PDB file of C-alpha atoms in Angstrom:
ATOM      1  CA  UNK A 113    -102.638  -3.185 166.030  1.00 41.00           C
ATOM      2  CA  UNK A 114    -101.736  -5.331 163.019  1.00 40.00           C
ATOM      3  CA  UNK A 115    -103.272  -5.859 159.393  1.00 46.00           C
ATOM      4  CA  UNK A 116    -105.444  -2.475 159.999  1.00 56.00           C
ATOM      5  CA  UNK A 117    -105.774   1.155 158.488  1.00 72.00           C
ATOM      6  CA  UNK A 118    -106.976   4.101 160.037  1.00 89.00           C
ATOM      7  CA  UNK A 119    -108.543   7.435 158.712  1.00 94.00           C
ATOM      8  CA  UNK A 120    -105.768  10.052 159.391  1.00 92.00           C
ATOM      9  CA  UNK A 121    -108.727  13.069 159.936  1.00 95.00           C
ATOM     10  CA  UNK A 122    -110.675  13.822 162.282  1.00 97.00           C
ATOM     11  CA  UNK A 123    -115.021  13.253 162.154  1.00 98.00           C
ATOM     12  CA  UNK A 124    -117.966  15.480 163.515  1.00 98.00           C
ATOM     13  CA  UNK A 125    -119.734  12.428 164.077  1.00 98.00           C
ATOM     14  CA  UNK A 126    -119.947   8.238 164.177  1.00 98.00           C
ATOM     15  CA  UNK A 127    -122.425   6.654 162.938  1.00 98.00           C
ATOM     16  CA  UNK A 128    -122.861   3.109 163.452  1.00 98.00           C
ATOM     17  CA  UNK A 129    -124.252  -0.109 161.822  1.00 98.00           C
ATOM     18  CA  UNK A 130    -125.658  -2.585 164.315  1.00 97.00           C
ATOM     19  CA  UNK A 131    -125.918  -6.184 163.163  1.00 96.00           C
ATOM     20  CA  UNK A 132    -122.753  -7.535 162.709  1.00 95.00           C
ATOM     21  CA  UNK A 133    -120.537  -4.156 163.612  1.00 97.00           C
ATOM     22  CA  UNK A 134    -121.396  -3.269 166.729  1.00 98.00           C
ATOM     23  CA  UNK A 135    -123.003  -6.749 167.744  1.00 98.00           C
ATOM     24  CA  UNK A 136    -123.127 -10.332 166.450  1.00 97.00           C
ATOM     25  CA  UNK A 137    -126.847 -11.608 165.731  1.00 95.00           C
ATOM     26  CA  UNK A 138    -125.279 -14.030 162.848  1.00 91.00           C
ATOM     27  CA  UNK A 139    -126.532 -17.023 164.715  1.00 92.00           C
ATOM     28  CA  UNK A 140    -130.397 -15.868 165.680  1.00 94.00           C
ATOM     29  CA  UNK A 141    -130.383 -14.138 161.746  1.00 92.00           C
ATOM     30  CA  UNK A 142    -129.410 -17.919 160.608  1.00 93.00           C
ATOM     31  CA  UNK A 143    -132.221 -19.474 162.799  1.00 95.00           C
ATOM     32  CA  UNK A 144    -135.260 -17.823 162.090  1.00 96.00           C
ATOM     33  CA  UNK A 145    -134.534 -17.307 158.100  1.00 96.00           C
ATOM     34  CA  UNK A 146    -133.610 -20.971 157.680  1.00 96.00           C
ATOM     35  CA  UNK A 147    -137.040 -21.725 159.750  1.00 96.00           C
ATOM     36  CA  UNK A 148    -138.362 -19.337 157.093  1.00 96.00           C
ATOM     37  CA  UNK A 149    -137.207 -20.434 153.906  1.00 96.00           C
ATOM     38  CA  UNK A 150    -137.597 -24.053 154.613  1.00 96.00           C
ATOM     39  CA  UNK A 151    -141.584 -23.635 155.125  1.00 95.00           C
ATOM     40  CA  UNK A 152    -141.363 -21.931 152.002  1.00 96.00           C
ATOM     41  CA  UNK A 153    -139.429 -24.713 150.114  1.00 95.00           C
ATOM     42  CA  UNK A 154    -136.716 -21.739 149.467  1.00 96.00           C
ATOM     43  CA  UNK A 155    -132.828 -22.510 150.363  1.00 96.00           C
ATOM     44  CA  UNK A 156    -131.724 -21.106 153.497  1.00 95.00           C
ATOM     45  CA  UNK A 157    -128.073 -20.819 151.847  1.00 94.00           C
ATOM     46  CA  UNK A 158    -129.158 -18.943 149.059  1.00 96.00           C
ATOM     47  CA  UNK A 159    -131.695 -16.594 151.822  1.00 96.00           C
ATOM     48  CA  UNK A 160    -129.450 -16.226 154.192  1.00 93.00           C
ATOM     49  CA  UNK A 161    -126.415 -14.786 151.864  1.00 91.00           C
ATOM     50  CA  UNK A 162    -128.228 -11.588 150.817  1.00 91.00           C
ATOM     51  CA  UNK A 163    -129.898 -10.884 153.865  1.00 89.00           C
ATOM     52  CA  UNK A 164    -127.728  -9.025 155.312  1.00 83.00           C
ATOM     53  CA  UNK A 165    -127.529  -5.202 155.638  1.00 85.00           C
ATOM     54  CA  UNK A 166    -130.991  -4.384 154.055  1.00 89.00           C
ATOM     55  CA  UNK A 167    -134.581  -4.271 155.420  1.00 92.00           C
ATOM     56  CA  UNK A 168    -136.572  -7.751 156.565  1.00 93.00           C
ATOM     57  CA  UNK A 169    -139.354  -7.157 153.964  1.00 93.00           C
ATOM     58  CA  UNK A 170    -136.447  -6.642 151.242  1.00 93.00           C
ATOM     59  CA  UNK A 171    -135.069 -10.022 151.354  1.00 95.00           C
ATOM     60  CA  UNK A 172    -138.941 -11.382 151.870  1.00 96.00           C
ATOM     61  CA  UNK A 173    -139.679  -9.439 148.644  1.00 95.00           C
ATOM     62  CA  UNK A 174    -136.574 -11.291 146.902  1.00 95.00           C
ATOM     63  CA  UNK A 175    -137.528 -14.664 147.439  1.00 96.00           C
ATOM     64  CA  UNK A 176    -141.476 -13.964 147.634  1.00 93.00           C
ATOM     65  CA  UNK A 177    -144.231 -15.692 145.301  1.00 92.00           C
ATOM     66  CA  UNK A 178    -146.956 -14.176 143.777  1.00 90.00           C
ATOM     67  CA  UNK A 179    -149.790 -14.840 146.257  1.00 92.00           C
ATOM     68  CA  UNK A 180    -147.373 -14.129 149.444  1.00 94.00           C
ATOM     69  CA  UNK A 181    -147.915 -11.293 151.810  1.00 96.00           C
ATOM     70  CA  UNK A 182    -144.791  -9.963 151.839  1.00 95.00           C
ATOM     71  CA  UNK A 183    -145.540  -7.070 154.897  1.00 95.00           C
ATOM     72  CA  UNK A 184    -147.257 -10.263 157.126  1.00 96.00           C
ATOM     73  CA  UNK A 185    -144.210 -12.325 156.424  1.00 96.00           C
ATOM     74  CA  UNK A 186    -141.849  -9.407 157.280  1.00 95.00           C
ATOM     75  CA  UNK A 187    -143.601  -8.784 160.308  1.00 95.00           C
ATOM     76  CA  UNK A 188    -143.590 -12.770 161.339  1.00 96.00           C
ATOM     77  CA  UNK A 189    -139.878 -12.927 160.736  1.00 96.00           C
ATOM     78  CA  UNK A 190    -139.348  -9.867 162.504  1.00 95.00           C
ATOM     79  CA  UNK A 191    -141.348 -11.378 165.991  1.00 96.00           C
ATOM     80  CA  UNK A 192    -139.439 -14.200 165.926  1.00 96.00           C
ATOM     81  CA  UNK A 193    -136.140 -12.596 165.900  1.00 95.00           C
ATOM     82  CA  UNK A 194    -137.182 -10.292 169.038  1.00 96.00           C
ATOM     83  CA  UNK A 195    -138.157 -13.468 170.457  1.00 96.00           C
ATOM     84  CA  UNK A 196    -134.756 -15.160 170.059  1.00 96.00           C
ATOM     85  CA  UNK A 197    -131.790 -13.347 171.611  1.00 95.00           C
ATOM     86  CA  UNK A 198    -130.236 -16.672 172.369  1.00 96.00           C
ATOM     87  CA  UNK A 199    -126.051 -15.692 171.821  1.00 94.00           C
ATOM     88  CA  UNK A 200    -126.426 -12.550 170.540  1.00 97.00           C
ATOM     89  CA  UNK A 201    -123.073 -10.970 171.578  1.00 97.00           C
ATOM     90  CA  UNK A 202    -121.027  -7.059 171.055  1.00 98.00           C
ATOM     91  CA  UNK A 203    -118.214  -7.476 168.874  1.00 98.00           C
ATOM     92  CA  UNK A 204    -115.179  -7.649 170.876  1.00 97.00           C
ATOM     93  CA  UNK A 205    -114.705  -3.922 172.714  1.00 98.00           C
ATOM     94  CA  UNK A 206    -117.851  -2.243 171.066  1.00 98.00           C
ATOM     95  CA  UNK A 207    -119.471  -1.469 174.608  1.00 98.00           C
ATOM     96  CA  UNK A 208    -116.136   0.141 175.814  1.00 97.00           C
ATOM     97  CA  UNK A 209    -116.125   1.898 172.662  1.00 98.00           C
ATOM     98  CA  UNK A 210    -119.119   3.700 172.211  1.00 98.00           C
ATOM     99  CA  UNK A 211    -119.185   4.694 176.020  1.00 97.00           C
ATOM    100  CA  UNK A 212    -115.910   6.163 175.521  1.00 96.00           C
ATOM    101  CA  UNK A 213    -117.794   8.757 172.846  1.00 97.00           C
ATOM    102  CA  UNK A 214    -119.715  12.050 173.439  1.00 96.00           C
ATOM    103  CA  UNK A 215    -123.287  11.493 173.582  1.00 94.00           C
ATOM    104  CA  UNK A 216    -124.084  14.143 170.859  1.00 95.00           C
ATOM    105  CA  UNK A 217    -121.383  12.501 168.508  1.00 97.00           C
ATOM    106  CA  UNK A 218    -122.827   9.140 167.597  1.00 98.00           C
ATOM    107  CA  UNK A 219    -125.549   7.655 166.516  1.00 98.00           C
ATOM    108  CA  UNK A 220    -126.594   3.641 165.102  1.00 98.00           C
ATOM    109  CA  UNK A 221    -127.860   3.485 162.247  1.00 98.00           C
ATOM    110  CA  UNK A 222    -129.855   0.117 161.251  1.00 97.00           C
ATOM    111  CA  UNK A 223    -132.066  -1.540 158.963  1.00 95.00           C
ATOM    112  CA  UNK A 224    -133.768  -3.481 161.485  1.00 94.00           C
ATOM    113  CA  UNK A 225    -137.268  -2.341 163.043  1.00 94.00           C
ATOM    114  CA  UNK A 226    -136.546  -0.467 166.114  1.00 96.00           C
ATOM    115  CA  UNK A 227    -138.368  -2.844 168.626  1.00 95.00           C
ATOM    116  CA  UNK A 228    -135.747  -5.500 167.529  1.00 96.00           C
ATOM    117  CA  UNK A 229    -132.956  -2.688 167.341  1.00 97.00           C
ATOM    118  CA  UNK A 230    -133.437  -1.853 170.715  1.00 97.00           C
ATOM    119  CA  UNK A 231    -134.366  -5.583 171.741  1.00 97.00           C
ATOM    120  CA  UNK A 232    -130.524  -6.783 170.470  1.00 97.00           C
ATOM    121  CA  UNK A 233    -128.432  -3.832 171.587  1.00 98.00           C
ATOM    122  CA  UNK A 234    -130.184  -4.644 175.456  1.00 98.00           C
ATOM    123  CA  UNK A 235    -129.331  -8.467 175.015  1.00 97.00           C
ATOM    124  CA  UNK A 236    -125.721  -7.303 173.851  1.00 98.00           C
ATOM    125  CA  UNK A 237    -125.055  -5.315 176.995  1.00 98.00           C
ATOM    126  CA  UNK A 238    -124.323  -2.091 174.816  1.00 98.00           C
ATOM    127  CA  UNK A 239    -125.307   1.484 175.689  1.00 97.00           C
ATOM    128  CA  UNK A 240    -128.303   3.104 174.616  1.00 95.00           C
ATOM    129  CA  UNK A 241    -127.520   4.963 171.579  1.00 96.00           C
ATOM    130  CA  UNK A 242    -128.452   8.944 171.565  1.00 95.00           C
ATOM    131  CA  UNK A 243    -129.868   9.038 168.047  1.00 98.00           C
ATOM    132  CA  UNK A 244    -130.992   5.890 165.901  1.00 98.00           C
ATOM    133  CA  UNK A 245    -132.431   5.420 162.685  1.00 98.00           C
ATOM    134  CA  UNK A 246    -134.348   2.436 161.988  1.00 97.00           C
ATOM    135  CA  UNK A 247    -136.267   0.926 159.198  1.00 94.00           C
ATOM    136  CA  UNK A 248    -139.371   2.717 160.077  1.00 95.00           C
ATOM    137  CA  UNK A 249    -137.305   6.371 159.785  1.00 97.00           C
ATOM    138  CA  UNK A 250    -136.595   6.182 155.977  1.00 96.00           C
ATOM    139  CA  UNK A 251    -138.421   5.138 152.958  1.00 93.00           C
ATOM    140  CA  UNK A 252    -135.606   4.092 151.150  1.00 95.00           C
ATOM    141  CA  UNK A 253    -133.592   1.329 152.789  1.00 94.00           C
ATOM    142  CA  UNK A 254    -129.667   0.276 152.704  1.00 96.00           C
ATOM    143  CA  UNK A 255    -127.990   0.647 150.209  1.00 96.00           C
ATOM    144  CA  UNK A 256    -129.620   3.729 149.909  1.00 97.00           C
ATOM    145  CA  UNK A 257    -127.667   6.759 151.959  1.00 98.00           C
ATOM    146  CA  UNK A 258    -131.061   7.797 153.368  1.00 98.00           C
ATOM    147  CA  UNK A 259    -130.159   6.006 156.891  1.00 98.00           C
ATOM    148  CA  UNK A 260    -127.054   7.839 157.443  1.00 98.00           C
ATOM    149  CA  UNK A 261    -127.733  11.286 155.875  1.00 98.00           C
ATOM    150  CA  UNK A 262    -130.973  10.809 158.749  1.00 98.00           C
ATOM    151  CA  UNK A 263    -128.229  10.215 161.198  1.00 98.00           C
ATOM    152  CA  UNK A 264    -126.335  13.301 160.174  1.00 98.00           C
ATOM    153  CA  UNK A 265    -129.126  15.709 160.127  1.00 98.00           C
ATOM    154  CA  UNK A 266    -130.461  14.645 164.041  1.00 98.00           C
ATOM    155  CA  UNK A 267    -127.239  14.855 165.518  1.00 98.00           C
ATOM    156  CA  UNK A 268    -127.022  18.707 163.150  1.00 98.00           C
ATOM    157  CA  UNK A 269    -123.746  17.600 161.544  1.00 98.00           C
ATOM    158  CA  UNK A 270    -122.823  17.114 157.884  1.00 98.00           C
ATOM    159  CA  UNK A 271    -122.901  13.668 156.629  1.00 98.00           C
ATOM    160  CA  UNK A 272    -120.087  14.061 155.061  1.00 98.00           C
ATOM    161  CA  UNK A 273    -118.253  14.646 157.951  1.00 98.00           C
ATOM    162  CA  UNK A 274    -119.106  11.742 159.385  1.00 98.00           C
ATOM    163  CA  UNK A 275    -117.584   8.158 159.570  1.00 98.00           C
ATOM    164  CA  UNK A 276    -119.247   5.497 159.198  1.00 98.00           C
ATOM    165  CA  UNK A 277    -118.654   2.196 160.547  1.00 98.00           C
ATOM    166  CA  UNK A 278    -120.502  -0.768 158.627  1.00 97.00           C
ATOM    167  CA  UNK A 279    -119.963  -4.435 157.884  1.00 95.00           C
ATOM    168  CA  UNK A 280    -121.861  -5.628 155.333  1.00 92.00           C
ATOM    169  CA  UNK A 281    -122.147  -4.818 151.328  1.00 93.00           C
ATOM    170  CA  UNK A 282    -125.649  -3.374 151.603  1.00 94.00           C
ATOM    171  CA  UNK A 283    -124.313  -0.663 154.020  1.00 96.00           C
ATOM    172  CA  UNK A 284    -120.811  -0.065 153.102  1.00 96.00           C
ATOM    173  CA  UNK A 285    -122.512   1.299 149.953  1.00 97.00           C
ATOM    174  CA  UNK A 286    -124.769   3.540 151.647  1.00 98.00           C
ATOM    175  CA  UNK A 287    -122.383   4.996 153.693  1.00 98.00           C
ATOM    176  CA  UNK A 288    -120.419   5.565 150.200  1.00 98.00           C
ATOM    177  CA  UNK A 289    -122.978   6.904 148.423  1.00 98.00           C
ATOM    178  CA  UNK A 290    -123.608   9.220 151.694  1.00 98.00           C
ATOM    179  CA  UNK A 291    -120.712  10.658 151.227  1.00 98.00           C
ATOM    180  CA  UNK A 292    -119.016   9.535 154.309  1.00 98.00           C
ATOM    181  CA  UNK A 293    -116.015   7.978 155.178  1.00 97.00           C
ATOM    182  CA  UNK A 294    -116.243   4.203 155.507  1.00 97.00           C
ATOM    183  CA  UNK A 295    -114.452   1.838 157.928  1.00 97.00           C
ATOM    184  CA  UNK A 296    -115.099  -1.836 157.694  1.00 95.00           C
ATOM    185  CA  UNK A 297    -115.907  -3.712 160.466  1.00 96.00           C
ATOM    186  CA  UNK A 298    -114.489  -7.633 159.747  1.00 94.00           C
ATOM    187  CA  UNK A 299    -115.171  -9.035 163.088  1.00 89.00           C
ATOM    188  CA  UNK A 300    -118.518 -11.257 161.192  1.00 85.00           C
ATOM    189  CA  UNK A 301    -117.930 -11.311 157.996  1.00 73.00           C
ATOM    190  CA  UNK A 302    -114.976 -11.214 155.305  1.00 68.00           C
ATOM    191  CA  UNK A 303    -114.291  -8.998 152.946  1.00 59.00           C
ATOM    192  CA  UNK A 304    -111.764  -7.834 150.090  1.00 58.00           C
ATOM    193  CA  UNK A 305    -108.393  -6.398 151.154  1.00 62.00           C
ATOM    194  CA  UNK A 306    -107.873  -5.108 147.373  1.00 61.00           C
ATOM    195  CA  UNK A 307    -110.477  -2.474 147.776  1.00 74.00           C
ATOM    196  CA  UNK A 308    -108.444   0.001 149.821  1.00 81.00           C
ATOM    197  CA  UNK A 309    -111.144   1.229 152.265  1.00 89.00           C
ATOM    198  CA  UNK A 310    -109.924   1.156 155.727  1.00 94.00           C
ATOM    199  CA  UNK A 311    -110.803  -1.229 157.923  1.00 93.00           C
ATOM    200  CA  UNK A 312    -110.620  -2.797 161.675  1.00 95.00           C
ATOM    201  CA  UNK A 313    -111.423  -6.055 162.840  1.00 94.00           C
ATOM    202  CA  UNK A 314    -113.259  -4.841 166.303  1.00 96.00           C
ATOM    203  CA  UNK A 315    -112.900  -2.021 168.421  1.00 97.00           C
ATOM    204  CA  UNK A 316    -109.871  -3.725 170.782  1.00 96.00           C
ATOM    205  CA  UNK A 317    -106.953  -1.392 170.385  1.00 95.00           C
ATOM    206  CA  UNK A 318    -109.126   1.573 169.582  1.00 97.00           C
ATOM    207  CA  UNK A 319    -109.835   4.623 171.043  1.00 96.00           C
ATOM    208  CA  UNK A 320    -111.574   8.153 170.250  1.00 96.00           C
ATOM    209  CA  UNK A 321    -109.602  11.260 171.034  1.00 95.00           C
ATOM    210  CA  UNK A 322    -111.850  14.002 171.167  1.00 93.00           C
ATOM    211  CA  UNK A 323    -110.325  17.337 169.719  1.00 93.00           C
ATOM    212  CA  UNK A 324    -110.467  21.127 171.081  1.00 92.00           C
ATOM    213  CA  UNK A 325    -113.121  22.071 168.531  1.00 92.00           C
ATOM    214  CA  UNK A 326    -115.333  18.798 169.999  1.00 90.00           C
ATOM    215  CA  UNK A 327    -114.262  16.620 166.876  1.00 97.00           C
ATOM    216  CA  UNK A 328    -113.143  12.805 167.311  1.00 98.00           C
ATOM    217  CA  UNK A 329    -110.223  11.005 165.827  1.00 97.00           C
ATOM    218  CA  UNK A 330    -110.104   7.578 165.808  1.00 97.00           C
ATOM    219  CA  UNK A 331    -106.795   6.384 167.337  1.00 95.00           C
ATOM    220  CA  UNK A 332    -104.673   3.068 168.397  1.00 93.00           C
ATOM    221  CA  UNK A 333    -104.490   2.305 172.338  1.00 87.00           C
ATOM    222  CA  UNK A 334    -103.570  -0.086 174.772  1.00 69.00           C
ATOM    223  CA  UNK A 335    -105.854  -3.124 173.749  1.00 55.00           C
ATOM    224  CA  UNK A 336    -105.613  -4.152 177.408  1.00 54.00           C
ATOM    225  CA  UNK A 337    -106.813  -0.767 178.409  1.00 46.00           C
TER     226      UNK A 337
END
């Protein structure tokens, strides 16, 4: 594979980001915020480029005024995303990926409700995942490390041991401030190349070889395999 760096280690564990690394929602997240901001005479453009990677009522609280409910508009926005699956796709190889992985090695970690979490991965066509940590199962949000050190602990695995695979700012930090390794996922949205964290632009090409002590290594194959 060109243009991409790999961690030359080994991981207990992988934990996952959904929207946007292991599945593209980009187009139902643009459709229901826009609808949202424009009945509340906000700018979509200015909405829609920090909502990424952090909780629903997060961004609401953002842009909210004084006399809005910010839970009842989280909760709105969030039924009309679950309602709206309409070309919500994996990024390129993700199912193949993570069905290629030990079931007690990976987990998806999210700050989306876990009705919708659930809802997307299903419309995507991706596996089930054996451990994931929604916005309901911290009370600190991205870019907090609360998600993934949750994610650690259920699968009984140090987080920093762990690599974490994220897209957007919001996350990348968490995983940071976790203490995990980060790799970028820049199949949705662009990024630096000055910041030297590794980085892949989907899971084509890629391939987990698990080790004799039941670690995985992330590893180039055939990306017609």
């Amino acid at each position: 594979m060109t243009d991409q760096r790999l961690p030359d280690r080994s991981f207990a564990a992988f934990l996952f980001d959904m929207d946007g690394t292991i599945l593209d929602s980009i187009a139902v997240a643009n459709r229901v915020w826009t609808s949202w901001a424009e009945r509340h005479g906000l700018d979509p453009g200015e909405v829609i480029e920090v909502l990424h990677g952090v909780q629903v009522a997060t961004t609401v609280r953002r842009f909210a005024s004084a006399e809005m409910d910010v839970e009842h508009e989280a909760a709105l926005i969030t039924a009309a995303e679950v309602a709206d699956v309409d070309g919500i796709v994996e990024v390129a190889g993700a199912r193949a990926f993570l069905e290629s992985l030990p079931r007690d090695r990976w987990a998806v970690v999210t700050s989306a409700p876990r009705r919708l979490a659930i809802r997307r991965m299903e419309a995507a066509g991706l596996p089930t995942p054996p451990i994931l940590v929604s916005a309901e199962d911290v009370r600190n949000g991205k870019p907090s490390p609360d998600c993934f050190a949750a994610a650690a602990r259920a699968l009984g695995v140090d987080v920093g041991d762990c690599l974490v695979w994220e897209d957007a700012p919001a996350g990348i930090a968490a995983g940071e401030a976790a203490g995990a390794t980060v790799i970028v996922v820049e199949a949705t949205h662009r990024h630096s190349r000055d910041d030297g964290r590794l980085r892949v632009p989907d899971y084509r090409g890629l391939a987990a070889r698990a080790t004799s002590d039941g670690r995985l290594r992330l590893i180039e194959s055939d990306p017609q395999s």
